[in-house]
Structure formats: C-alpha cells, structure tokens
Short mmCIF file of C-alpha atoms and ligand atoms in Angstrom, two decimals:
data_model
loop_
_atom_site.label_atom_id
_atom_site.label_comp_id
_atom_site.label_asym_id
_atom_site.label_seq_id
_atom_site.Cartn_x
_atom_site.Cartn_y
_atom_site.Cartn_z
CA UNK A 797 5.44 24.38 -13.13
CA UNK A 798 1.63 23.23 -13.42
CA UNK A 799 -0.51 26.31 -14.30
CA UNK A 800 -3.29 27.28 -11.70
CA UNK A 801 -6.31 25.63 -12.07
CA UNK A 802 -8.82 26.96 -14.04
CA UNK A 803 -12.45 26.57 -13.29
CA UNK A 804 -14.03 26.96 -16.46
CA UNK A 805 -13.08 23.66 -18.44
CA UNK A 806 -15.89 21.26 -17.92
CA UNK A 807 -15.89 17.81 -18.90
CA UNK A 808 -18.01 18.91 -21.66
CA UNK A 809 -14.91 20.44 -23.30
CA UNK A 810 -12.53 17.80 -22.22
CA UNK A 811 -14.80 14.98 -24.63
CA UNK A 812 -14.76 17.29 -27.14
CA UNK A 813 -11.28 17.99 -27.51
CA UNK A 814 -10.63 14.40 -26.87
CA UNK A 815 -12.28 13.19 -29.75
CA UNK A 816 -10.97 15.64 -31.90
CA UNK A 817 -7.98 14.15 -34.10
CA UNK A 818 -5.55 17.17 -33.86
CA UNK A 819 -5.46 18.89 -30.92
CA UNK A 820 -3.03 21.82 -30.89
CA UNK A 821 -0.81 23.00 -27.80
CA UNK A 822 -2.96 25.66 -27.06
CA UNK A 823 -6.03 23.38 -26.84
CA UNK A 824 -4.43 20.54 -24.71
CA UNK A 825 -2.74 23.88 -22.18
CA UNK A 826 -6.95 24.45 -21.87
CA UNK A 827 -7.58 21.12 -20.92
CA UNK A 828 -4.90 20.62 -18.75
CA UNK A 829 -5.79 21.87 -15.51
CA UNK A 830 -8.53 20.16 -15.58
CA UNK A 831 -6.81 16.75 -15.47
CA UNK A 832 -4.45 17.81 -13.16
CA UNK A 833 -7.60 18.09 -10.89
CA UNK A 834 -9.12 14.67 -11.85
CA UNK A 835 -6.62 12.61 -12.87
CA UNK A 836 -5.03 11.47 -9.19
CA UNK A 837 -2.44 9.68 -11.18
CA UNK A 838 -1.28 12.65 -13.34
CA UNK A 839 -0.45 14.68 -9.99
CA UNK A 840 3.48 13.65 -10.27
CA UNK A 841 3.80 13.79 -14.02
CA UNK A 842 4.67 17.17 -15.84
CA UNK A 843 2.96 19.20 -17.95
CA UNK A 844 4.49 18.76 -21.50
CA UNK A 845 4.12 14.64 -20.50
CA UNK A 846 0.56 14.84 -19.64
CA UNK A 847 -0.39 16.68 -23.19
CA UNK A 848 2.06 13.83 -25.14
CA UNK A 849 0.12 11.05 -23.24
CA UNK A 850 -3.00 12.70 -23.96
CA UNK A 851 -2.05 13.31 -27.97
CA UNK A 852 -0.26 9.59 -28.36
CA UNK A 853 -3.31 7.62 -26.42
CA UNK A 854 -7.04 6.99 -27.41
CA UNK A 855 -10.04 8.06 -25.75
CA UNK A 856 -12.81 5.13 -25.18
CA UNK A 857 -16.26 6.06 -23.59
CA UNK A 858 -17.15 2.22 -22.34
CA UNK A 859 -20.55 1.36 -21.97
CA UNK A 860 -21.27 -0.05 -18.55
CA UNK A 861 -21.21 -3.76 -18.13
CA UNK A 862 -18.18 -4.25 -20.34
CA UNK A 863 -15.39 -6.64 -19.40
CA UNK A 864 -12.32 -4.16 -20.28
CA UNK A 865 -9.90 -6.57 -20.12
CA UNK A 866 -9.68 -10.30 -18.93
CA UNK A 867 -7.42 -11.90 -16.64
CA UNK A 868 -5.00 -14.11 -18.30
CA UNK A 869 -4.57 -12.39 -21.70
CA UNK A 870 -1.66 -10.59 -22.98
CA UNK A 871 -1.60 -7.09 -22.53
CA UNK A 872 -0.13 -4.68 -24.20
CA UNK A 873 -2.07 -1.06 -23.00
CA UNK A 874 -2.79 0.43 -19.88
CA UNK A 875 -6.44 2.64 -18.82
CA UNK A 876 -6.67 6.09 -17.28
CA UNK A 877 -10.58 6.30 -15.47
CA UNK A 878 -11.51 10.19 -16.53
CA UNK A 879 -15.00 9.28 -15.77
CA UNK A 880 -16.56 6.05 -14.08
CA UNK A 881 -15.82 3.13 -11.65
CA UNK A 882 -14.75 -0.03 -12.47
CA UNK A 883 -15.21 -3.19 -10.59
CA UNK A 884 -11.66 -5.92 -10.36
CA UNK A 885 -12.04 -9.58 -10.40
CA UNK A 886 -9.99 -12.18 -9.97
CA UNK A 887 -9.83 -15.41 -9.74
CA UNK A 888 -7.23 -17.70 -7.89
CA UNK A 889 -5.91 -21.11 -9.17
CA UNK A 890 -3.72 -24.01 -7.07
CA UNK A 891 -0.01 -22.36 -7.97
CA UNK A 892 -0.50 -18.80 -9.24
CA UNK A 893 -2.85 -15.82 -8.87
CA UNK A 894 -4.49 -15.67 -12.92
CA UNK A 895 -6.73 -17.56 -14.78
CA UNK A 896 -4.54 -19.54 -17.10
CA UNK A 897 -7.57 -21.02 -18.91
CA UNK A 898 -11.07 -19.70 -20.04
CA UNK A 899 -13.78 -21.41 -18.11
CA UNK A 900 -16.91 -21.93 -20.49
CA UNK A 901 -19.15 -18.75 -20.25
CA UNK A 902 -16.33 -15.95 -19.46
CA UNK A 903 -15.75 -15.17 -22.81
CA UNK A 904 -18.56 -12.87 -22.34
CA UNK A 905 -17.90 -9.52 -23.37
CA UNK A 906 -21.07 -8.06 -21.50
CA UNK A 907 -22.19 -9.23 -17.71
CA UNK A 908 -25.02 -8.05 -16.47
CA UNK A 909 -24.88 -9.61 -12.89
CA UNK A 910 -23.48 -10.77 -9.78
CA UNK A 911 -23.70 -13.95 -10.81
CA UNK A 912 -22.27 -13.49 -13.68
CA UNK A 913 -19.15 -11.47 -12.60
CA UNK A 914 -18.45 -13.94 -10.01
CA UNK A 915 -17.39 -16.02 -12.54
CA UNK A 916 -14.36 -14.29 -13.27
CA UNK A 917 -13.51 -14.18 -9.53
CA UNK A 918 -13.65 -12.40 -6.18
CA UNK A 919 -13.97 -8.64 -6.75
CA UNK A 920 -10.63 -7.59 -5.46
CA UNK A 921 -11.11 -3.54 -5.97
CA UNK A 922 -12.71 -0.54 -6.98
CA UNK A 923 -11.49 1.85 -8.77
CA UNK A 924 -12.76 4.96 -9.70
CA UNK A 925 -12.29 8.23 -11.90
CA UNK A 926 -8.34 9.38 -11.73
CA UNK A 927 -7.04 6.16 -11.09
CA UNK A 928 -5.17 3.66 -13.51
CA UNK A 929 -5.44 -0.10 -14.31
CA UNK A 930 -3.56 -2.69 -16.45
CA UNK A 931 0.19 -1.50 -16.10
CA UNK A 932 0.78 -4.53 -14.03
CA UNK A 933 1.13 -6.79 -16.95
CA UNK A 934 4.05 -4.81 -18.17
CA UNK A 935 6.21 -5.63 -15.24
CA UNK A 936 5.94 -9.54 -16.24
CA UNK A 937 7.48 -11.74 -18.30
CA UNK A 938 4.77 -13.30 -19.99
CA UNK A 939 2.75 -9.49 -20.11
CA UNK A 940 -0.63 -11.76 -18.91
CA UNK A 941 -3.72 -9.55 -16.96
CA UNK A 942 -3.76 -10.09 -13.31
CA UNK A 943 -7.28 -9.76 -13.31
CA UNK A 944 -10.25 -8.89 -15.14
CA UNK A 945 -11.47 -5.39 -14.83
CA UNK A 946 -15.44 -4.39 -15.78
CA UNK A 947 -17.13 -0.90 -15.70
CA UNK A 948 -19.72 -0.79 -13.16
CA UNK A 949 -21.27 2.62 -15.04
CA UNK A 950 -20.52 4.65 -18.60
CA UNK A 951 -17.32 4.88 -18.49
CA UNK A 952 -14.61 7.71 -20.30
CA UNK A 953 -11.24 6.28 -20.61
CA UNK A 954 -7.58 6.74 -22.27
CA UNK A 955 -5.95 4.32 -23.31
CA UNK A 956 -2.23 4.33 -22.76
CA UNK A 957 0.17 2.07 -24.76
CA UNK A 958 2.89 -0.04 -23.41
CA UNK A 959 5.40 2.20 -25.24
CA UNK A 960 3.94 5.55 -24.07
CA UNK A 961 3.67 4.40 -20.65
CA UNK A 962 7.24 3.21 -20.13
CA UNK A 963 8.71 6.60 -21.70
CA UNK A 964 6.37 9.12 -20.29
CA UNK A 965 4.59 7.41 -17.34
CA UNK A 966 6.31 4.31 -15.67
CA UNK A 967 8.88 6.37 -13.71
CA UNK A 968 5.99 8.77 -11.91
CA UNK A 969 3.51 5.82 -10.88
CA UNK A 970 4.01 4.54 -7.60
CA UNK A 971 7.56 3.70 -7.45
CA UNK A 972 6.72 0.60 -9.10
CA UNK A 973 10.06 0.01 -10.63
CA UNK A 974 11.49 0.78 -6.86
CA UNK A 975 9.32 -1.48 -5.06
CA UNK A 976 9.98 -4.28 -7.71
CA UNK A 977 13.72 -4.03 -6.80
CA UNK A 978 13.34 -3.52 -3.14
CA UNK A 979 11.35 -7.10 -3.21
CA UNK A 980 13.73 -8.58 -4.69
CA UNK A 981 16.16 -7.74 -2.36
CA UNK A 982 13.61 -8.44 1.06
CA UNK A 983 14.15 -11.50 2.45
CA UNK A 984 10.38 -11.66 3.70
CA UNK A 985 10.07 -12.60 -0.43
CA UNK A 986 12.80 -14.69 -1.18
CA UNK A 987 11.69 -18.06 -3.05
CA UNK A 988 8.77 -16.41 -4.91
CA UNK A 989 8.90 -15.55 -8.53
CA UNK A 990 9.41 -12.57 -9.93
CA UNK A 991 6.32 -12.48 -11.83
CA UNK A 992 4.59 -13.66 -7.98
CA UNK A 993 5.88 -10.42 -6.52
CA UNK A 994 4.66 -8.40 -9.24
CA UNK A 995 0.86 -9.71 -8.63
CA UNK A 996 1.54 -9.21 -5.13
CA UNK A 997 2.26 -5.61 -5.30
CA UNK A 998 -0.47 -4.77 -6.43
CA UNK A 999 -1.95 -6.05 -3.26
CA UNK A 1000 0.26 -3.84 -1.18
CA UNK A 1001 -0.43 -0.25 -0.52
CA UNK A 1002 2.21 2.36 -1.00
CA UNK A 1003 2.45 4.69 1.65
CA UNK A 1004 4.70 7.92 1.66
CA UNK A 1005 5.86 9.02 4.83
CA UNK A 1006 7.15 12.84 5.92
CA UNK A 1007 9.97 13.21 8.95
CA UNK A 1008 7.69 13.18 12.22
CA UNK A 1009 4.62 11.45 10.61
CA UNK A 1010 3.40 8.39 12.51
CA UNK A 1011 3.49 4.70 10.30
CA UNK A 1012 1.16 2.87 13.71
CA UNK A 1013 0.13 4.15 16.74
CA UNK A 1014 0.66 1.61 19.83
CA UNK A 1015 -2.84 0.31 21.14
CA UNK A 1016 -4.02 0.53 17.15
CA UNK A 1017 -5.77 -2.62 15.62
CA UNK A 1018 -2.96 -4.44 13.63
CA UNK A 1019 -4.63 -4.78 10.43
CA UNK A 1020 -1.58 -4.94 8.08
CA UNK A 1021 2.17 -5.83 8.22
CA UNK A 1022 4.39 -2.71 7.14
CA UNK A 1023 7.47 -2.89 5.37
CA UNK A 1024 10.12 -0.01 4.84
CA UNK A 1025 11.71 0.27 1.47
CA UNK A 1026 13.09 3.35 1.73
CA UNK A 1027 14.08 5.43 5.21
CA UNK A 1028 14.46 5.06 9.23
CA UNK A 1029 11.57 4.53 11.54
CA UNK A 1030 11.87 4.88 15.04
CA UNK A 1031 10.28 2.59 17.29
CA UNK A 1032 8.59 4.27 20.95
CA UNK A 1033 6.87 2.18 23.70
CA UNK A 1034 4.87 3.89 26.27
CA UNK A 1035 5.49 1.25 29.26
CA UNK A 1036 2.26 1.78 31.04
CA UNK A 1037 0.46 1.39 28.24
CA UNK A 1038 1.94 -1.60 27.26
CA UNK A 1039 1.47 -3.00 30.86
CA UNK A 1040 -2.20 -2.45 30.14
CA UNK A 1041 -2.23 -3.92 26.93
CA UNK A 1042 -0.13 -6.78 28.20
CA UNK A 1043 -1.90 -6.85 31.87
CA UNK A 1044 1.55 -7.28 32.85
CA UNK A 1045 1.65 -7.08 36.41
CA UNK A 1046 5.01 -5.25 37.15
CA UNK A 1047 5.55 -2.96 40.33
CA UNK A 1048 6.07 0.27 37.98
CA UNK A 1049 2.76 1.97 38.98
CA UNK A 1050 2.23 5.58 37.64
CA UNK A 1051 2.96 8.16 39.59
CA UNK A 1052 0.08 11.05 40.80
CA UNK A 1053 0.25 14.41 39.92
CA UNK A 1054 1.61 15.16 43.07
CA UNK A 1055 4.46 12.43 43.17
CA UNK A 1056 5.84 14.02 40.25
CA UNK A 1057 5.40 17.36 41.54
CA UNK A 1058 7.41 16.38 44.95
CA UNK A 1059 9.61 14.11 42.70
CA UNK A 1060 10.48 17.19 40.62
CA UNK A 1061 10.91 19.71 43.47
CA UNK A 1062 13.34 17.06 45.16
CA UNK A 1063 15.80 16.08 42.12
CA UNK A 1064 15.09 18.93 39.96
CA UNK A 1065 15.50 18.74 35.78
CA UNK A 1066 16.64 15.02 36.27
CA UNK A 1067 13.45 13.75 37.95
CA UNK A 1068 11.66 15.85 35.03
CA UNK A 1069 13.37 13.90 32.25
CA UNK A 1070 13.12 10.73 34.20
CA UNK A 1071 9.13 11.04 34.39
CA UNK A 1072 9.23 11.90 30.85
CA UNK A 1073 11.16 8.84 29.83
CA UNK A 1074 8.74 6.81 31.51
CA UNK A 1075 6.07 7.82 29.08
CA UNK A 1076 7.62 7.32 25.54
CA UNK A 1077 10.96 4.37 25.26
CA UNK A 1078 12.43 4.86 22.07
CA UNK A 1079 13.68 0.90 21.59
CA UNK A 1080 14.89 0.19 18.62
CA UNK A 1081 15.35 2.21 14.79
CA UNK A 1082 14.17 0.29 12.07
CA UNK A 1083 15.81 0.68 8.25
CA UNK A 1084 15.15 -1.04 4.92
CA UNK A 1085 13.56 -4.52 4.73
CA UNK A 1086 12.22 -4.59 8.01
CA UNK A 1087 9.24 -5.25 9.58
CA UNK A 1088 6.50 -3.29 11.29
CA UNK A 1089 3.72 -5.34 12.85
CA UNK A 1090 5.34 -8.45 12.82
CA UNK A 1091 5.68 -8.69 16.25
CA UNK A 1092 1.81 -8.65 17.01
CA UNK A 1093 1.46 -10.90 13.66
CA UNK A 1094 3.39 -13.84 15.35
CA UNK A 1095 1.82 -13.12 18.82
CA UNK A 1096 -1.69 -13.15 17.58
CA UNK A 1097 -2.00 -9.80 19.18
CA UNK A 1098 -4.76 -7.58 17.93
CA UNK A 1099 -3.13 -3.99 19.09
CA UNK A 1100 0.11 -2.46 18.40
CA UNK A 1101 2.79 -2.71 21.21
CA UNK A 1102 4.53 0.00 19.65
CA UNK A 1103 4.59 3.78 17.77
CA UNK A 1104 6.14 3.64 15.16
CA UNK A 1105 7.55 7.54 13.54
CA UNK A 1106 9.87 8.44 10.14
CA UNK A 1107 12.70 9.46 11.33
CA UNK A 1108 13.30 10.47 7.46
CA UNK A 1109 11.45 10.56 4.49
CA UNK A 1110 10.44 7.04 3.94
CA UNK A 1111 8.39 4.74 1.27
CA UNK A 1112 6.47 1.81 2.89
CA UNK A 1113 4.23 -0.75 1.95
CA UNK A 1114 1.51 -2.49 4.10
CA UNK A 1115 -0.13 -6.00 3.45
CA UNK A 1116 -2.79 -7.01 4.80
CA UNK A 1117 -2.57 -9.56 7.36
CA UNK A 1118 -5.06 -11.88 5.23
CA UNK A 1119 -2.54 -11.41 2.31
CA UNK A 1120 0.25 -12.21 4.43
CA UNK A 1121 -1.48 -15.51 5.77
CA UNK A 1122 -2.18 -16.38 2.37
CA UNK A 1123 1.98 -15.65 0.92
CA UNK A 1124 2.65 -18.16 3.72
CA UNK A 1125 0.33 -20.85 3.14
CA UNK A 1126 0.00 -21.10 -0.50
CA UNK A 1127 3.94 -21.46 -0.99
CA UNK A 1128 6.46 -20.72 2.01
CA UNK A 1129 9.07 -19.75 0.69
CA UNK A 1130 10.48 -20.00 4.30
CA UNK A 1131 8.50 -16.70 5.35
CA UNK A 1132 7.49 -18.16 8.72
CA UNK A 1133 10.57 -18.83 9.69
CA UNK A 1134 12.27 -15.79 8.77
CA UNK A 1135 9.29 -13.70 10.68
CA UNK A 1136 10.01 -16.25 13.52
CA UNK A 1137 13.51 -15.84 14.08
CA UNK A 1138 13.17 -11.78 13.58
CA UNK A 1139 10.56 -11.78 15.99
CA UNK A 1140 12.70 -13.45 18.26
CA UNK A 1141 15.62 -11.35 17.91
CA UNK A 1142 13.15 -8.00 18.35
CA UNK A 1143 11.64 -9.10 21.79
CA UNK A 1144 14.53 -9.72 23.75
CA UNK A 1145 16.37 -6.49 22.65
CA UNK A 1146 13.19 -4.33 23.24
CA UNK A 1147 12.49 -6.46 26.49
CA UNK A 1148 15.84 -5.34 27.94
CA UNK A 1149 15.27 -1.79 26.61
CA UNK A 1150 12.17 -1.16 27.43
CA UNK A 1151 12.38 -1.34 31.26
CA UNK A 1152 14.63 -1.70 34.00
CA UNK A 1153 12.50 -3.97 36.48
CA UNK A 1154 13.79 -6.96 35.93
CA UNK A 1155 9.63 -8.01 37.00
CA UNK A 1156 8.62 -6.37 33.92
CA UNK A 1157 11.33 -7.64 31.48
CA UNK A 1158 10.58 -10.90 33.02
CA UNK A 1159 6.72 -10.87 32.58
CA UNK A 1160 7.43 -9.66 28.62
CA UNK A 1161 9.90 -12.34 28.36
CA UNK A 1162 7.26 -15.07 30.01
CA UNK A 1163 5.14 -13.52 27.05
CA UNK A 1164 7.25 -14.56 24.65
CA UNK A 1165 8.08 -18.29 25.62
CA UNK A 1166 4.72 -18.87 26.02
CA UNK A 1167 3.41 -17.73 22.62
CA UNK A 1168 6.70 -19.37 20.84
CA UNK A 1169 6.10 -22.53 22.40
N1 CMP B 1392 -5.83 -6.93 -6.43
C1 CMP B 1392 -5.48 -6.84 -7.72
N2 CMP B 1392 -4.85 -7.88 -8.33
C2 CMP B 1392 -4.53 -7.81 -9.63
N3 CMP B 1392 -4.78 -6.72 -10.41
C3 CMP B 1392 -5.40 -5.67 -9.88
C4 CMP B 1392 -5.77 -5.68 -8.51
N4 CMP B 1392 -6.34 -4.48 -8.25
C5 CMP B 1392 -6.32 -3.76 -9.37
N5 CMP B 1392 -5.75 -4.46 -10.39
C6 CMP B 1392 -5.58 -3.97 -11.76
O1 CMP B 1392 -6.24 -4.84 -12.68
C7 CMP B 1392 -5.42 -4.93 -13.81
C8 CMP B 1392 -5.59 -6.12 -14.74
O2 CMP B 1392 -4.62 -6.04 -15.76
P1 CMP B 1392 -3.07 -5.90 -15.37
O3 CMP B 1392 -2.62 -7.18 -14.74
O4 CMP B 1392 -2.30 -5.41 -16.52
O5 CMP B 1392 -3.08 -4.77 -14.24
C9 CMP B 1392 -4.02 -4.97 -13.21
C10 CMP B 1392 -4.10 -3.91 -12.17
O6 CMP B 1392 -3.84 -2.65 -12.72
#
C-alpha cells in the first residue's frame, strides 16, 4: 500500500536528497509521496520499486537547449521528467522511421532554435514532468533512438538503466510487452518488422477501458482507428440518427410523443420495448484484433456510424488516421486489403441487423457499392 500523501516534501527536499550519495530508507519513505504525486509513470509501480529505481538511477538537472539523446544511436538508459518539458523530433527516411546517418550540423549538442531543431525532424511530442522517454530502444533489436529528444526549459531528470528498467519498471509501463505481442498477432500488422511495430507504438495511444465506459460515440469526428487488444466491445446504432447522418431516405419516421403514448396504451410492455429498440441496435460484439473506425476510414466518412461500449475491461489502442494513411502507403503490407474485405464483411451483417425495412437496408447497402466501387 502507497502511504498518504504528504504535503510537506517540496521539490526543494527531493534535489537534495537526490544528490545525496546514500540515501537511507527512511529518507527515500520522505520523498516518496511526493513522486507518487508527480511522477504519472510511477502511479502503477510499488513502493519498495520506486525507492530501488530511485537509489540504482542518477539524477541529471539538464540545462535547457540540450539534445538528450539523438535519434539513431544506441541506447542503453531510459529518462524520468521530475521537472521540465522536453520537445521530440524525428526525422523520417525512404524505408524506416530513424535517422540512420548524421546529417552535417546535428551533432550539435546545444540548439538554440527552430531552425535548428528542425534539423533533426518534425517535432512529434511533448512531454512534460512525470512522463518517461527512451525505453523504446529497448524493445529493438538493434537498441537505436527513435527520435531525438531536447529540453525545451531546465530540466531535473533520472536516469534509468536498461537493467533497472527491465527488472523493476518494464512490466508496469503501458503494457508495452502486451501490446508488442498483441501486434504481432493483428493481422492489420502483418508484413511489418518487428522493430517497425515497435516505432509504431509509440505512435499509438493506450487507452484503458472500465465495463460500461464508451470507446466512440456515433455522430463523433473519426479522428483515429481503434484497435482492441484485450476485451469485448459492443457495437449500438441509433437508426434515426444514422438516417440523418446517412440522409438515408427510409420510411421509418420517428414517432411523436403521442404515437408512442397511444402505441403504448394499445400493445402494452411490448410496444414499450419496441420504441426502445428503435433508439439503440446493438449489431455486432467486437473482440481482440478488431477494428473500431474502420468502417468510416474506408467510407471517407467524417462521423461515427456507431457507439461503441466495453462490455469488459478492455486495453485499446487508437492511431491516428494520418498514421494509418501513412502504415499503408509507405509499405502495404496488404493493410488495405485486409481493412477492405473486413469492411465488407461488417456492412452487410450490420445492414441486415440494423433494420427491418428492407428500404433502409437497401439505401445502406446502395452506400456501400457505391463507395467500394
Ligand atoms: N512519436 C515518437 N516516435 C518515436 N519516439 C518517441 C515519440 N514520442 C516520444 N518518443 C520517445 O523518444 C524516445 C527516443 O529514444 P527511444 O527510441 O529509446 O524512445 C523514444 C520514446 O520514448
């Protein structure tokens, strides 16, 4: 159990003890609430692990402007941000996401500018005090940098070795080692290397999900494709809605108030359930592997046709649709065609569940030739 969090350690007496050589257990148990309030990615991690990390790895104030480490090089330590933001670079080549060469001028230990960070590559994130950076290289082969990472202020950092983070810390961050696995066995990333997949995840966000707790919301801007890794989803469609969304012109006009007050005086409990089913079609469940938004990806539609809600605990991870464009394009590993075919598959089940007018299944249908042809 973490002890409560005590207000009176400042920062003040976190640097000190940091750069103190021994630090006993009583010290560290001082110091400890306050970087289970600071440090986001020390939430999952227990107590007596936090104080080893903290006793095995070395503190490094980083003066602002610093390149902290460079794309392409071997790494073999990771970086907690106590204190600071840090600006991510990087830069893309023909076959593979890093830098395999230095360009002349990166070398640079200290950039000053825009200019000068743009030569290390598109700033690809921000991260700030609490979160971690340069555990990705662990998960490859060769142990190169993804990217180059630079500290946009005085910074305060620990840095973690490879060895200390894979026995204390690489089994509490982010299901890394899960979502590794789980890619390997998705189809939507069959053909791509393993070391591929590991830059990619990085590009993914990792989203935890509760029993009840919505993943999209039908009539929501698509801005990401999910996939499940671990759980059930189930899959609603509120018909009107859709006919909005769809301007499908079937004959299933809403009822008033008052229809469904005569409907329900005339049939009774039946008539009630009947109205309610109108509103919310559950059409389909969704498990591991698949695909949430993929539908409105190969349509080109901007909104959600669907809500999508765990139906257990679940672990997903979105991609943006840019990153998605850019798995396909660069080197298609036949993910079009597997999103094509799935896609397929989805709309004619859902179109027969969704509604009984044949009008309406036939308009949804229509939908689908058209945008397939
Ligand atoms: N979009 C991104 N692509 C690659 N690395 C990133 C990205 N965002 C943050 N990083 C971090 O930048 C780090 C650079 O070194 P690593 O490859 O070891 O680990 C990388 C990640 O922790």
């Amino acid at each position: 159990m973490k002890t409560n969090y005590s207000k009176g350690t400042s920062w003040h007496d976190v640097e000190n003890l940091l750069c103190q050589l021994e630090k006993s257990d009583q010290e560290l148990e001082r110091i400890l609430p306050w970087f289970y309030e600071h440090v986001k990615c020390f939430k999952q991690v227990k107590e007596e692990a936090v104080k080893q990390v903290i006793r095995k790895s070395e503190y490094a104030p980083i003066k602002r402007d610093h390149v902290i480490v460079r794309q392409g090089e071997v790494g073999d330590c990771c970086y907690i941000i106590l204190r600071g933001t840090v600006s991510v670079y990087a830069k893309r080549t023909e076959d593979s996401d890093y830098l395999a060469q230095d360009e002349p001028g990166v070398r640079t230990t200290i950039v000053k500018n825009h200019k000068e960070r743009s030569k290390f590559g598109a700033e690809v994130s921000v991260l700030k005090s609490g979160d971690k950076f340069g555990d990705l290289c662990f998960y490859k082969s060769n142990n190169e940098r993804n990217a180059t990472v630079i500290a946009d202020e005085n910074l305060h950092l620990l840095v973690v070795d490879c060895r200390v983070y894979q026995v204390l810390l690489a089994d509490k961050f982010l299901d890394m080692k899960d979502q590794l696995r789980f890619m390997e066995k998705s189809p939507l990333f069959k053909g791509y290397p393993y070391d591929y997949r590991v830059t990619l995840l990085e590009k993914m966000r990792a989203r935890r999900l509760h029993y009840g707790s919505a993943i999209v919301r039908q009539g929501d801007l698509v801005k990401s494709i999910t996939i499940i890794c671990r759980g059930e989803a189930l899959l609603k469609i509120n018909p009107k809605k859709l006919s909005q969304q769809y301007k499908l012109d079937g004959d299933q006009r809403p009822l008033t108030v008052i229809q469904k007050r005569r409907e329900i005086l005339k049939r009774g409990y039946a008539a009630a359930e009947e109205i309610l089913k109108r509103k919310n079609v559950t059409v389909a469940t969704l498990g591991i592997c698949e695909l949430i938004g993929d539908i409105e990806f190969v349509l080109g539609r901007s909104q959600y046709h669907i809500t999508a809600v765990a139906n257990t605990e679940m672990l997903v991870m979105d991609m943006e649709l840019n990153e998605l464009q850019r798995l396909m394009a660069k080197r298609d590993g036949g993910v079009s065609e597997f999103l094509h075919s799935t896609v397929l598959c989805k709309l004619s089940s859902r179109a027969d569940r969704c509604t009984k007018t044949g009008e309406q299944k036939h308009s949804i249908l229509h939908t689908r030739r058209k945008n397939f042809k």
